CSV table of C-alpha atoms in Angstrom, one decimal:
chain,number,residue,atom,x,y,z
A,1,ALA,CA,0.0,0.1,-0.2
A,2,ASN,CA,1.2,3.1,-0.8
A,3,ILE,CA,0.1,7.0,-1.2
A,4,ILE,CA,0.4,9.4,-4.5
A,5,GLY,CA,-0.6,13.0,-3.7
A,6,VAL,CA,-2.5,14.5,-6.5
A,7,GLN,CA,-3.4,18.0,-6.9
A,8,VAL,CA,-7.4,19.1,-7.3
A,9,LYS,CA,-7.5,20.2,-10.7
A,10,SER,CA,-10.9,21.9,-10.4
A,11,GLU,CA,-10.7,22.9,-6.8
A,12,PRO,CA,-8.1,26.0,-6.9
A,13,LEU,CA,-8.2,26.2,-2.8
A,14,ALA,CA,-7.0,22.0,-2.5
A,15,GLU,CA,-4.2,21.0,-0.5
A,16,SER,CA,-1.1,20.6,-2.8
A,17,ALA,CA,0.5,17.4,-3.4
A,18,ASP,CA,3.2,17.9,-1.7
A,19,LYS,CA,2.1,19.1,1.1
A,20,ILE,CA,-0.3,15.7,1.6
A,21,VAL,CA,2.8,13.4,0.8
A,22,ALA,CA,4.9,15.9,3.3
A,23,VAL,CA,2.1,14.8,5.9
A,24,ALA,CA,2.2,11.2,5.0
A,25,LYS,CA,5.8,10.7,4.7
A,26,GLN,CA,5.4,12.6,8.7
A,27,LEU,CA,3.1,9.3,9.3
A,28,GLY,CA,5.3,7.3,8.2
A,29,TRP,CA,4.6,6.5,4.7
A,30,GLU,CA,8.1,7.2,3.3
A,31,GLY,CA,7.3,5.9,-0.3
A,32,ALA,CA,4.5,8.3,-0.3
A,33,THR,CA,5.0,10.7,-3.6
A,34,THR,CA,2.9,12.6,-6.1
A,35,ALA,CA,1.9,12.8,-9.5
A,36,ASP,CA,1.0,15.7,-12.0
A,37,SER,CA,-2.4,14.2,-12.8
A,38,LEU,CA,-4.4,11.3,-12.4
A,39,ALA,CA,-3.5,9.6,-15.3
A,40,GLU,CA,0.0,9.7,-14.1
A,41,ALA,CA,-1.4,8.1,-10.2
A,42,ILE,CA,-3.0,5.2,-11.9
A,43,GLN,CA,0.4,4.7,-13.9
A,44,LEU,CA,2.2,5.0,-10.9
A,45,ILE,CA,-0.1,2.0,-8.7
A,46,ALA,CA,-0.1,0.1,-11.9
A,47,ALA,CA,3.6,0.3,-12.4
A,48,SER,CA,4.0,-0.7,-8.8
A,49,ASN,CA,1.7,-3.6,-8.4
A,50,ARG,CA,3.9,-5.2,-11.8
A,51,ALA,CA,7.2,-4.8,-9.8
A,52,ILE,CA,5.9,-6.8,-6.7
A,53,GLY,CA,4.7,-9.1,-9.8
A,54,ASP,CA,0.9,-9.1,-9.5
A,55,ALA,CA,0.2,-7.9,-12.6
A,56,SER,CA,-2.3,-10.3,-13.6
A,57,THR,CA,-4.4,-8.5,-10.6
A,58,PRO,CA,-6.0,-5.3,-11.2
A,59,PRO,CA,-4.8,-3.0,-8.1
A,60,ARG,CA,-7.7,-1.6,-5.9
A,61,ILE,CA,-7.3,2.1,-5.8
A,62,LEU,CA,-9.0,4.3,-2.9
A,63,VAL,CA,-9.4,7.7,-3.6
A,64,CYS,CA,-9.9,9.9,-0.8
A,65,GLY,CA,-10.0,12.8,0.5
A,66,SER,CA,-11.8,15.5,-1.5
A,67,LEU,CA,-14.9,15.1,-3.5
A,68,TYR,CA,-14.0,17.3,-5.8
A,69,LEU,CA,-11.0,15.0,-6.3
A,70,ALA,CA,-13.3,12.1,-6.5
A,71,GLY,CA,-15.2,14.0,-9.0
A,72,ASP,CA,-12.2,14.6,-11.5
A,73,VAL,CA,-11.8,10.4,-10.6
A,74,MET,CA,-15.3,9.7,-12.4
A,75,LEU,CA,-14.7,12.4,-15.2
A,76,SER,CA,-11.9,11.2,-16.4
A,77,ASN,CA,-13.4,7.5,-15.8
A,78,ALA,CA,-16.7,8.1,-18.1
A,79,ALA,CA,-14.5,9.1,-21.0
């Protein structure tokens, strides 16, 4: 399990991905990282899944922290 911070593009007052990752690292998630987009975050998750030798099982992705981010995920998934 890991944390990938993504800036919520549709919400100008959203916390920065860098700050989210900094807090995650303070809480012990040393592998936390940022992504510039939802697509990049998903690519990072897929690469991590392949790296641990589990490419045949689709990864589970938990989106949390913002309804705006969840909305962005839903919109990008509809395309």
